[in-house]
GROMACS .gro file of N, CA, C and O in nm:
model
  468
    1MET      N    1  -0.903   1.302  -1.562
    1MET     CA    2  -0.796   1.230  -1.496
    1MET      C    3  -0.672   1.317  -1.501
    1MET      O    4  -0.612   1.335  -1.605
    2SER      N    5  -0.637   1.376  -1.388
    2SER     CA    6  -0.522   1.465  -1.381
    2SER      C    7  -0.394   1.385  -1.368
    2SER      O    8  -0.381   1.299  -1.283
    3GLU      N    9  -0.299   1.415  -1.452
    3GLU     CA   10  -0.168   1.349  -1.445
    3GLU      C   11  -0.087   1.403  -1.328
    3GLU      O   12  -0.007   1.332  -1.270
    4LYS      N   13  -0.111   1.530  -1.290
    4LYS     CA   14  -0.030   1.594  -1.188
    4LYS      C   15  -0.068   1.554  -1.046
    4LYS      O   16   0.018   1.531  -0.961
    5ALA      N   17  -0.195   1.544  -1.017
    5ALA     CA   18  -0.241   1.523  -0.880
    5ALA      C   19  -0.240   1.376  -0.842
    5ALA      O   20  -0.295   1.292  -0.913
    6PHE      N   21  -0.177   1.346  -0.728
    6PHE     CA   22  -0.185   1.211  -0.672
    6PHE      C   23  -0.314   1.202  -0.591
    6PHE      O   24  -0.362   1.301  -0.540
    7PRO      N   25  -0.367   1.080  -0.578
    7PRO     CA   26  -0.484   1.066  -0.493
    7PRO      C   27  -0.443   1.084  -0.347
    7PRO      O   28  -0.331   1.058  -0.310
    8GLY      N   29  -0.532   1.129  -0.268
    8GLY     CA   30  -0.501   1.142  -0.125
    8GLY      C   31  -0.610   1.074  -0.048
    8GLY      O   32  -0.717   1.051  -0.099
    9PRO      N   33  -0.591   1.042   0.074
    9PRO     CA   34  -0.465   1.047   0.146
    9PRO      C   35  -0.380   0.925   0.117
    9PRO      O   36  -0.430   0.825   0.065
   10ILE      N   37  -0.252   0.932   0.152
   10ILE     CA   38  -0.165   0.817   0.126
   10ILE      C   39  -0.176   0.711   0.235
   10ILE      O   40  -0.127   0.602   0.218
   11GLN      N   41  -0.239   0.744   0.347
   11GLN     CA   42  -0.256   0.647   0.454
   11GLN      C   43  -0.381   0.564   0.429
   11GLN      O   44  -0.488   0.618   0.403
   12VAL      N   45  -0.365   0.432   0.436
   12VAL     CA   46  -0.476   0.341   0.415
   12VAL      C   47  -0.487   0.253   0.540
   12VAL      O   48  -0.389   0.191   0.580
   13PRO      N   49  -0.606   0.247   0.602
   13PRO     CA   50  -0.622   0.159   0.718
   13PRO      C   51  -0.589   0.014   0.679
   13PRO      O   52  -0.622  -0.030   0.568
   14LEU      N   53  -0.526  -0.058   0.769
   14LEU     CA   54  -0.488  -0.196   0.742
   14LEU      C   55  -0.607  -0.280   0.699
   14LEU      O   56  -0.595  -0.362   0.607
   15SER      N   57  -0.723  -0.260   0.758
   15SER     CA   58  -0.841  -0.338   0.722
   15SER      C   59  -0.880  -0.314   0.576
   15SER      O   60  -0.916  -0.408   0.504
   16THR      N   61  -0.868  -0.190   0.528
   16THR     CA   62  -0.897  -0.159   0.388
   16THR      C   63  -0.792  -0.221   0.298
   16THR      O   64  -0.824  -0.278   0.192
   17ALA      N   65  -0.666  -0.211   0.338
   17ALA     CA   66  -0.557  -0.268   0.259
   17ALA      C   67  -0.577  -0.419   0.239
   17ALA      O   68  -0.556  -0.471   0.130
   18LYS      N   69  -0.622  -0.486   0.345
   18LYS     CA   70  -0.646  -0.630   0.334
   18LYS      C   71  -0.760  -0.661   0.235
   18LYS      O   72  -0.753  -0.758   0.161
   19GLN      N   73  -0.863  -0.575   0.232
   19GLN     CA   74  -0.971  -0.592   0.135
   19GLN      C   75  -0.918  -0.573  -0.007
   19GLN      O   76  -0.954  -0.648  -0.098
   20TRP      N   77  -0.832  -0.473  -0.026
   20TRP     CA   78  -0.775  -0.447  -0.159
   20TRP      C   79  -0.686  -0.563  -0.204
   20TRP      O   80  -0.689  -0.602  -0.320
   21GLU      N   81  -0.608  -0.619  -0.111
   21GLU     CA   82  -0.524  -0.734  -0.144
   21GLU      C   83  -0.609  -0.853  -0.186
   21GLU      O   84  -0.579  -0.922  -0.283
   22LYS      N   85  -0.716  -0.879  -0.111
   22LYS     CA   86  -0.805  -0.991  -0.143
   22LYS      C   87  -0.870  -0.969  -0.280
   22LYS      O   88  -0.881  -1.063  -0.359
   23ARG      N   89  -0.909  -0.846  -0.309
   23ARG     CA   90  -0.969  -0.814  -0.438
   23ARG      C   91  -0.872  -0.848  -0.551
   23ARG      O   92  -0.911  -0.902  -0.654
   24TYR      N   93  -0.744  -0.819  -0.529
   24TYR     CA   94  -0.643  -0.852  -0.629
   24TYR      C   95  -0.626  -1.004  -0.642
   24TYR      O   96  -0.620  -1.056  -0.752
   25GLU      N   97  -0.619  -1.073  -0.528
   25GLU     CA   98  -0.605  -1.219  -0.530
   25GLU      C   99  -0.722  -1.285  -0.603
   25GLU      O  100  -0.704  -1.385  -0.672
   26ASP      N  101  -0.842  -1.232  -0.585
   26ASP     CA  102  -0.962  -1.291  -0.645
   26ASP      C  103  -0.984  -1.247  -0.790
   26ASP      O  104  -1.070  -1.303  -0.857
   27ASP      N  105  -0.907  -1.150  -0.837
   27ASP     CA  106  -0.926  -1.096  -0.971
   27ASP      C  107  -0.888  -1.199  -1.077
   27ASP      O  108  -0.776  -1.250  -1.078
   28SER      N  109  -0.978  -1.229  -1.165
   28SER     CA  110  -0.951  -1.324  -1.273
   28SER      C  111  -0.957  -1.257  -1.410
   28SER      O  112  -0.963  -1.324  -1.512
   29THR      N  113  -0.953  -1.123  -1.409
   29THR     CA  114  -0.957  -1.048  -1.534
   29THR      C  115  -0.831  -1.079  -1.615
   29THR      O  116  -0.720  -1.079  -1.562
   30ILE      N  117  -0.849  -1.104  -1.741
   30ILE     CA  118  -0.736  -1.128  -1.830
   30ILE      C  119  -0.677  -0.993  -1.871
   30ILE      O  120  -0.747  -0.905  -1.919
   31GLU      N  121  -0.547  -0.979  -1.848
   31GLU     CA  122  -0.481  -0.856  -1.891
   31GLU      C  123  -0.438  -0.869  -2.036
   31GLU      O  124  -0.379  -0.968  -2.076
   32THR      N  125  -0.470  -0.768  -2.111
   32THR     CA  126  -0.423  -0.760  -2.249
   32THR      C  127  -0.314  -0.654  -2.255
   32THR      O  128  -0.291  -0.581  -2.158
   33SER      N  129  -0.248  -0.642  -2.367
   33SER     CA  130  -0.143  -0.540  -2.377
   33SER      C  131  -0.200  -0.400  -2.361
   33SER      O  132  -0.130  -0.309  -2.317
   34ALA      N  133  -0.328  -0.381  -2.387
   34ALA     CA  134  -0.391  -0.249  -2.373
   34ALA      C  135  -0.420  -0.213  -2.228
   34ALA      O  136  -0.417  -0.096  -2.192
   35ASN      N  137  -0.448  -0.311  -2.143
   35ASN     CA  138  -0.484  -0.279  -2.004
   35ASN      C  139  -0.383  -0.329  -1.901
   35ASN      O  140  -0.407  -0.316  -1.782
   36LYS      N  141  -0.273  -0.387  -1.944
   36LYS     CA  142  -0.173  -0.438  -1.850
   36LYS      C  143  -0.098  -0.324  -1.784
   36LYS      O  144  -0.047  -0.234  -1.851
   37VAL      N  145  -0.091  -0.326  -1.652
   37VAL     CA  146  -0.015  -0.225  -1.578
   37VAL      C  147   0.132  -0.257  -1.594
   37VAL      O  148   0.176  -0.369  -1.565
   38LYS      N  149   0.208  -0.159  -1.640
   38LYS     CA  150   0.351  -0.179  -1.664
   38LYS      C  151   0.437  -0.116  -1.557
   38LYS      O  152   0.552  -0.154  -1.538
   39SER      N  153   0.383  -0.018  -1.486
   39SER     CA  154   0.459   0.050  -1.382
   39SER      C  155   0.363   0.124  -1.289
   39SER      O  156   0.243   0.130  -1.315
   40PHE      N  157   0.420   0.181  -1.182
   40PHE     CA  158   0.342   0.261  -1.089
   40PHE      C  159   0.415   0.393  -1.066
   40PHE      O  160   0.538   0.394  -1.048
   41LEU      N  161   0.342   0.501  -1.066
   41LEU     CA  162   0.393   0.632  -1.028
   41LEU      C  163   0.371   0.644  -0.878
   41LEU      O  164   0.259   0.632  -0.830
   42ILE      N  165   0.480   0.663  -0.802
   42ILE     CA  166   0.474   0.658  -0.656
   42ILE      C  167   0.505   0.795  -0.599
   42ILE      O  168   0.610   0.852  -0.628
   43PRO      N  169   0.416   0.851  -0.516
   43PRO     CA  170   0.445   0.980  -0.456
   43PRO      C  171   0.560   0.968  -0.355
   43PRO      O  172   0.567   0.871  -0.279
   44ARG      N  173   0.647   1.063  -0.357
   44ARG     CA  174   0.761   1.066  -0.267
   44ARG      C  175   0.718   1.051  -0.120
   44ARG      O  176   0.783   0.983  -0.041
   45GLN      N  177   0.607   1.114  -0.084
   45GLN     CA  178   0.558   1.111   0.054
   45GLN      C  179   0.531   0.968   0.101
   45GLN      O  180   0.559   0.934   0.216
   46SER      N  181   0.480   0.883   0.014
   46SER     CA  182   0.456   0.743   0.051
   46SER      C  183   0.586   0.674   0.089
   46SER      O  184   0.594   0.603   0.190
   47LEU      N  185   0.688   0.694   0.008
   47LEU     CA  186   0.818   0.632   0.037
   47LEU      C  187   0.880   0.688   0.164
   47LEU      O  188   0.934   0.614   0.247
   48GLU      N  189   0.874   0.821   0.181
   48GLU     CA  190   0.930   0.882   0.301
   48GLU      C  191   0.863   0.831   0.427
   48GLU      O  192   0.929   0.802   0.527
   49LYS      N  193   0.731   0.819   0.425
   49LYS     CA  194   0.657   0.775   0.543
   49LYS      C  195   0.692   0.631   0.581
   49LYS      O  196   0.710   0.600   0.699
   50VAL      N  197   0.703   0.543   0.484
   50VAL     CA  198   0.736   0.404   0.517
   50VAL      C  199   0.883   0.395   0.562
   50VAL      O  200   0.915   0.316   0.652
   51LEU      N  201   0.971   0.478   0.508
   51LEU     CA  202   1.110   0.477   0.552
   51LEU      C  203   1.125   0.531   0.694
   51LEU      O  204   1.218   0.493   0.767
   52GLU      N  205   1.034   0.620   0.737
   52GLU     CA  206   1.036   0.673   0.873
   52GLU      C  207   1.016   0.563   0.977
   52GLU      O  208   1.047   0.583   1.095
   53LEU      N  209   0.966   0.447   0.938
   53LEU     CA  210   0.946   0.337   1.031
   53LEU      C  211   1.080   0.279   1.078
   53LEU      O  212   1.085   0.208   1.178
   54GLY      N  213   1.188   0.308   1.005
   54GLY     CA  214   1.321   0.264   1.045
   54GLY      C  215   1.346   0.115   1.030
   54GLY      O  216   1.434   0.060   1.095
   55THR      N  217   1.272   0.047   0.945
   55THR     CA  218   1.291  -0.096   0.924
   55THR      C  219   1.403  -0.120   0.822
   55THR      O  220   1.441  -0.031   0.748
   56GLU      N  221   1.454  -0.243   0.821
   56GLU     CA  222   1.560  -0.278   0.726
   56GLU      C  223   1.509  -0.293   0.583
   56GLU      O  224   1.588  -0.288   0.490
   57ALA      N  225   1.380  -0.315   0.569
   57ALA     CA  226   1.325  -0.341   0.436
   57ALA      C  227   1.184  -0.283   0.425
   57ALA      O  228   1.124  -0.245   0.525
   58VAL      N  229   1.136  -0.280   0.303
   58VAL     CA  230   0.999  -0.236   0.275
   58VAL      C  231   0.935  -0.344   0.189
   58VAL      O  232   0.996  -0.395   0.095
   59ARG      N  233   0.812  -0.379   0.222
   59ARG     CA  234   0.737  -0.476   0.141
   59ARG      C  235   0.628  -0.400   0.069
   59ARG      O  236   0.563  -0.313   0.125
   60ALA      N  237   0.605  -0.435  -0.059
   60ALA     CA  238   0.498  -0.374  -0.138
   60ALA      C  239   0.398  -0.484  -0.174
   60ALA      O  240   0.432  -0.580  -0.241
   61TYR      N  241   0.276  -0.469  -0.125
   61TYR     CA  242   0.167  -0.559  -0.160
   61TYR      C  243   0.093  -0.502  -0.280
   61TYR      O  244   0.085  -0.381  -0.297
   62ILE      N  245   0.037  -0.589  -0.361
   62ILE     CA  246  -0.044  -0.547  -0.475
   62ILE      C  247  -0.190  -0.558  -0.436
   62ILE      O  248  -0.232  -0.656  -0.375
   63GLY      N  249  -0.267  -0.455  -0.470
   63GLY     CA  250  -0.409  -0.457  -0.440
   63GLY      C  251  -0.488  -0.391  -0.552
   63GLY      O  252  -0.431  -0.337  -0.648
   64ILE      N  253  -0.618  -0.396  -0.541
   64ILE     CA  254  -0.708  -0.324  -0.632
   64ILE      C  255  -0.792  -0.233  -0.543
   64ILE      O  256  -0.864  -0.279  -0.456
   65ASN      N  257  -0.779  -0.102  -0.565
   65ASN     CA  258  -0.845  -0.005  -0.478
   65ASN      C  259  -0.993   0.011  -0.513
   65ASN      O  260  -1.046  -0.060  -0.600
   66ASP      N  261  -1.059   0.104  -0.447
   66ASP     CA  262  -1.203   0.124  -0.466
   66ASP      C  263  -1.239   0.185  -0.601
   66ASP      O  264  -1.356   0.191  -0.637
   67GLN      N  265  -1.137   0.233  -0.675
   67GLN     CA  266  -1.161   0.284  -0.811
   67GLN      C  267  -1.127   0.177  -0.916
   67GLN      O  268  -1.115   0.207  -1.033
   68ASP      N  269  -1.110   0.052  -0.870
   68ASP     CA  270  -1.073  -0.062  -0.955
   68ASP      C  271  -0.939  -0.042  -1.025
   68ASP      O  272  -0.917  -0.093  -1.135
   69GLU      N  273  -0.848   0.030  -0.960
   69GLU     CA  274  -0.712   0.048  -1.013
   69GLU      C  275  -0.617  -0.040  -0.934
   69GLU      O  276  -0.630  -0.053  -0.812
   70LYS      N  277  -0.522  -0.101  -1.002
   70LYS     CA  278  -0.418  -0.174  -0.931
   70LYS      C  279  -0.333  -0.073  -0.856
   70LYS      O  280  -0.309   0.038  -0.903
   71THR      N  281  -0.290  -0.111  -0.737
   71THR     CA  282  -0.214  -0.021  -0.652
   71THR      C  283  -0.109  -0.098  -0.574
   71THR      O  284  -0.118  -0.221  -0.563
   72LEU      N  285  -0.010  -0.027  -0.524
   72LEU     CA  286   0.091  -0.085  -0.436
   72LEU      C  287   0.066  -0.033  -0.295
   72LEU      O  288   0.038   0.085  -0.277
   73LEU      N  289   0.077  -0.121  -0.198
   73LEU     CA  290   0.058  -0.085  -0.057
   73LEU      C  291   0.189  -0.112   0.014
   73LEU      O  292   0.238  -0.225   0.016
   74PHE      N  293   0.249  -0.007   0.073
   74PHE     CA  294   0.382  -0.017   0.132
   74PHE      C  295   0.375  -0.035   0.283
   74PHE      O  296   0.306   0.040   0.352
   75VAL      N  297   0.452  -0.133   0.334
   75VAL     CA  298   0.467  -0.154   0.478
   75VAL      C  299   0.615  -0.176   0.507
   75VAL      O  300   0.691  -0.220   0.420
   76GLY      N  301   0.656  -0.144   0.628
   76GLY     CA  302   0.792  -0.174   0.669
   76GLY      C  303   0.805  -0.324   0.693
   76GLY      O  304   0.706  -0.394   0.716
   77ALA      N  305   0.928  -0.374   0.687
   77ALA     CA  306   0.953  -0.515   0.714
   77ALA      C  307   1.080  -0.527   0.799
   77ALA      O  308   1.181  -0.466   0.769
   78ARG      N  309   1.068  -0.605   0.908
   78ARG     CA  310   1.178  -0.623   1.003
   78ARG      C  311   1.212  -0.771   1.009
   78ARG      O  312   1.122  -0.856   1.017
   79TYR      N  313   1.342  -0.802   1.007
   79TYR     CA  314   1.386  -0.941   1.015
   79TYR      C  315   1.367  -0.994   1.157
   79TYR      O  316   1.408  -0.931   1.255
   80ASP      N  317   1.304  -1.109   1.168
   80ASP     CA  318   1.282  -1.175   1.296
   80ASP      C  319   1.373  -1.298   1.304
   80ASP      O  320   1.355  -1.394   1.230
   81LYS      N  321   1.473  -1.292   1.392
   81LYS     CA  322   1.571  -1.401   1.404
   81LYS      C  323   1.504  -1.531   1.447
   81LYS      O  324   1.547  -1.640   1.404
   82GLU      N  325   1.402  -1.523   1.531
   82GLU     CA  326   1.336  -1.645   1.580
   82GLU      C  327   1.269  -1.724   1.468
   82GLU      O  328   1.273  -1.846   1.466
   83THR      N  329   1.204  -1.653   1.375
   83THR     CA  330   1.133  -1.722   1.267
   83THR      C  331   1.216  -1.728   1.139
   83THR      O  332   1.178  -1.797   1.045
   84ASP      N  333   1.328  -1.653   1.135
   84ASP     CA  334   1.413  -1.645   1.017
   84ASP      C  335   1.337  -1.590   0.896
   84ASP      O  336   1.358  -1.630   0.783
   85LYS      N  337   1.243  -1.496   0.925
   85LYS     CA  338   1.161  -1.435   0.820
   85LYS      C  339   1.146  -1.286   0.847
   85LYS      O  340   1.162  -1.240   0.960
   86TYR      N  341   1.110  -1.213   0.743
   86TYR     CA  342   1.074  -1.072   0.760
   86TYR      C  343   0.928  -1.063   0.800
   86TYR      O  344   0.843  -1.133   0.743
   87ILE      N  345   0.899  -0.979   0.899
   87ILE     CA  346   0.761  -0.959   0.942
   87ILE      C  347   0.720  -0.815   0.912
   87ILE      O  348   0.804  -0.724   0.913
   88ASP      N  349   0.593  -0.795   0.885
   88ASP     CA  350   0.542  -0.662   0.852
   88ASP      C  351   0.540  -0.573   0.976
   88ASP      O  352   0.508  -0.618   1.086
   89VAL      N  353   0.573  -0.446   0.954
   89VAL     CA  354   0.570  -0.344   1.059
   89VAL      C  355   0.481  -0.232   1.007
   89VAL      O  356   0.509  -0.173   0.902
   90TYR      N  357   0.374  -0.204   1.079
   90TYR     CA  358   0.277  -0.105   1.035
   90TYR      C  359   0.296   0.027   1.108
   90TYR      O  360   0.339   0.030   1.223
   91ALA      N  361   0.259   0.134   1.042
   91ALA     CA  362   0.259   0.266   1.104
   91ALA      C  363   0.129   0.280   1.184
   91ALA      O  364   0.035   0.203   1.166
   92GLN      N  365   0.125   0.379   1.270
   92GLN     CA  366   0.006   0.407   1.348
   92GLN      C  367  -0.051   0.541   1.304
   92GLN      O  368   0.024   0.635   1.281
   93SER      N  369  -0.180   0.549   1.293
   93SER     CA  370  -0.246   0.672   1.255
   93SER      C  371  -0.347   0.708   1.362
   93SER      O  372  -0.427   0.625   1.404
   94LEU      N  373  -0.340   0.832   1.406
   94LEU     CA  374  -0.442   0.880   1.499
   94LEU      C  375  -0.550   0.949   1.417
   94LEU      O  376  -0.531   1.059   1.366
   95LEU      N  377  -0.660   0.881   1.398
   95LEU     CA  378  -0.769   0.938   1.322
   95LEU      C  379  -0.839   1.043   1.406
   95LEU      O  380  -0.831   1.043   1.528
   96GLN      N  381  -0.909   1.132   1.340
   96GLN     CA  382  -0.978   1.239   1.412
   96GLN      C  383  -1.067   1.181   1.522
   96GLN      O  384  -1.133   1.079   1.503
   97ASN      N  385  -1.066   1.249   1.636
   97ASN     CA  386  -1.150   1.212   1.751
   97ASN      C  387  -1.114   1.077   1.811
   97ASN      O  388  -1.198   1.012   1.871
   98LYS      N  389  -0.990   1.032   1.794
   98LYS     CA  390  -0.947   0.907   1.854
   98LYS      C  391  -0.828   0.934   1.944
   98LYS      O  392  -0.747   1.021   1.917
   99SER      N  393  -0.815   0.858   2.047
   99SER     CA  394  -0.703   0.873   2.139
   99SER      C  395  -0.589   0.782   2.098
   99SER      O  396  -0.604   0.697   2.010
  100ALA      N  397  -0.474   0.799   2.162
  100ALA     CA  398  -0.358   0.716   2.131
  100ALA      C  399  -0.387   0.568   2.155
  100ALA      O  400  -0.331   0.482   2.088
  101GLU      N  401  -0.475   0.537   2.250
  101GLU     CA  402  -0.507   0.398   2.278
  101GLU      C  403  -0.584   0.332   2.164
  101GLU      O  404  -0.592   0.211   2.156
  102SER      N  405  -0.644   0.411   2.078
  102SER     CA  406  -0.723   0.352   1.969
  102SER      C  407  -0.661   0.382   1.833
  102SER      O  408  -0.730   0.388   1.733
  103ALA      N  409  -0.529   0.398   1.830
  103ALA     CA  410  -0.461   0.422   1.703
  103ALA      C  411  -0.480   0.301   1.612
  103ALA      O  412  -0.480   0.187   1.656
  104ASP      N  413  -0.497   0.327   1.484
  104ASP     CA  414  -0.518   0.221   1.386
  104ASP      C  415  -0.389   0.194   1.310
  104ASP      O  416  -0.314   0.286   1.278
  105ASP      N  417  -0.364   0.065   1.277
  105ASP     CA  418  -0.253   0.032   1.190
  105ASP      C  419  -0.283   0.082   1.050
  105ASP      O  420  -0.397   0.072   1.003
  106ILE      N  421  -0.179   0.135   0.985
  106ILE     CA  422  -0.197   0.184   0.849
  106ILE      C  423  -0.083   0.138   0.761
  106ILE      O  424   0.024   0.100   0.808
  107VAL      N  425  -0.109   0.141   0.632
  107VAL     CA  426  -0.007   0.119   0.529
  107VAL      C  427  -0.010   0.243   0.441
  107VAL      O  428  -0.097   0.329   0.455
  108PHE      N  429   0.085   0.252   0.348
  108PHE     CA  430   0.094   0.372   0.264
  108PHE      C  431   0.068   0.337   0.119
  108PHE      O  432   0.112   0.234   0.069
  109ASP      N  433  -0.004   0.426   0.051
  109ASP     CA  434  -0.044   0.405  -0.087
  109ASP      C  435  -0.023   0.534  -0.163
  109ASP      O  436   0.077   0.600  -0.147
  110GLY      N  437  -0.119   0.571  -0.244
  110GLY     CA  438  -0.111   0.694  -0.323
  110GLY      C  439  -0.053   0.672  -0.462
  110GLY      O  440  -0.032   0.765  -0.536
  111THR      N  441  -0.027   0.545  -0.496
  111THR     CA  442   0.033   0.517  -0.627
  111THR      C  443  -0.070   0.534  -0.737
  111THR      O  444  -0.191   0.529  -0.716
  112ARG      N  445  -0.020   0.552  -0.857
  112ARG     CA  446  -0.103   0.559  -0.977
  112ARG      C  447  -0.050   0.457  -1.077
  112ARG      O  448   0.068   0.454  -1.108
  113PRO      N  449  -0.138   0.370  -1.129
  113PRO     CA  450  -0.093   0.269  -1.226
  113PRO      C  451  -0.066   0.334  -1.362
  113PRO      O  452  -0.129   0.431  -1.401
  114SER      N  453   0.030   0.276  -1.433
  114SER     CA  454   0.062   0.324  -1.567
  114SER      C  455   0.061   0.203  -1.661
  114SER      O  456   0.136   0.107  -1.637
  115PRO      N  457  -0.021   0.206  -1.767
  115PRO     CA  458  -0.118   0.311  -1.795
  115PRO      C  459  -0.233   0.309  -1.696
  115PRO      O  460  -0.248   0.211  -1.626
  116PRO      N  461  -0.312   0.413  -1.689
  116PRO     CA  462  -0.323   0.529  -1.777
  116PRO      C  463  -0.236   0.648  -1.736
  116PRO      O  464  -0.225   0.741  -1.814
  117TYR      N  465  -0.179   0.648  -1.615
  117TYR     CA  466  -0.106   0.768  -1.572
  117TYR      C  467   0.037   0.764  -1.620
  117TYR      O  468   0.099   0.661  -1.624
   0.00000   0.00000   0.00000
């Protein structure tokens, strides 16, 4: 487990992010002082990418990734006057061999839970 290297890539497809969020919601594991996540180490690139969306706010969802680590998933948030609420704003990712018409919504991750990192 390298302390220096962040996991890559920081882009997570929205469909995967929703699975990770559900995994966290369904998690009934009891946290003890030995396994309780106290903080997250966040790569600068994740923050820069979500700030590039130009929204007034950023929302961080909690999820459990495919390595069973708690993670934060970052999305932009824009105030909607009609609903008087903030709504999520997703980035677009052009995956290899896909055209602009088939761009996928993405969120940003790459965080490391502490402990152990």
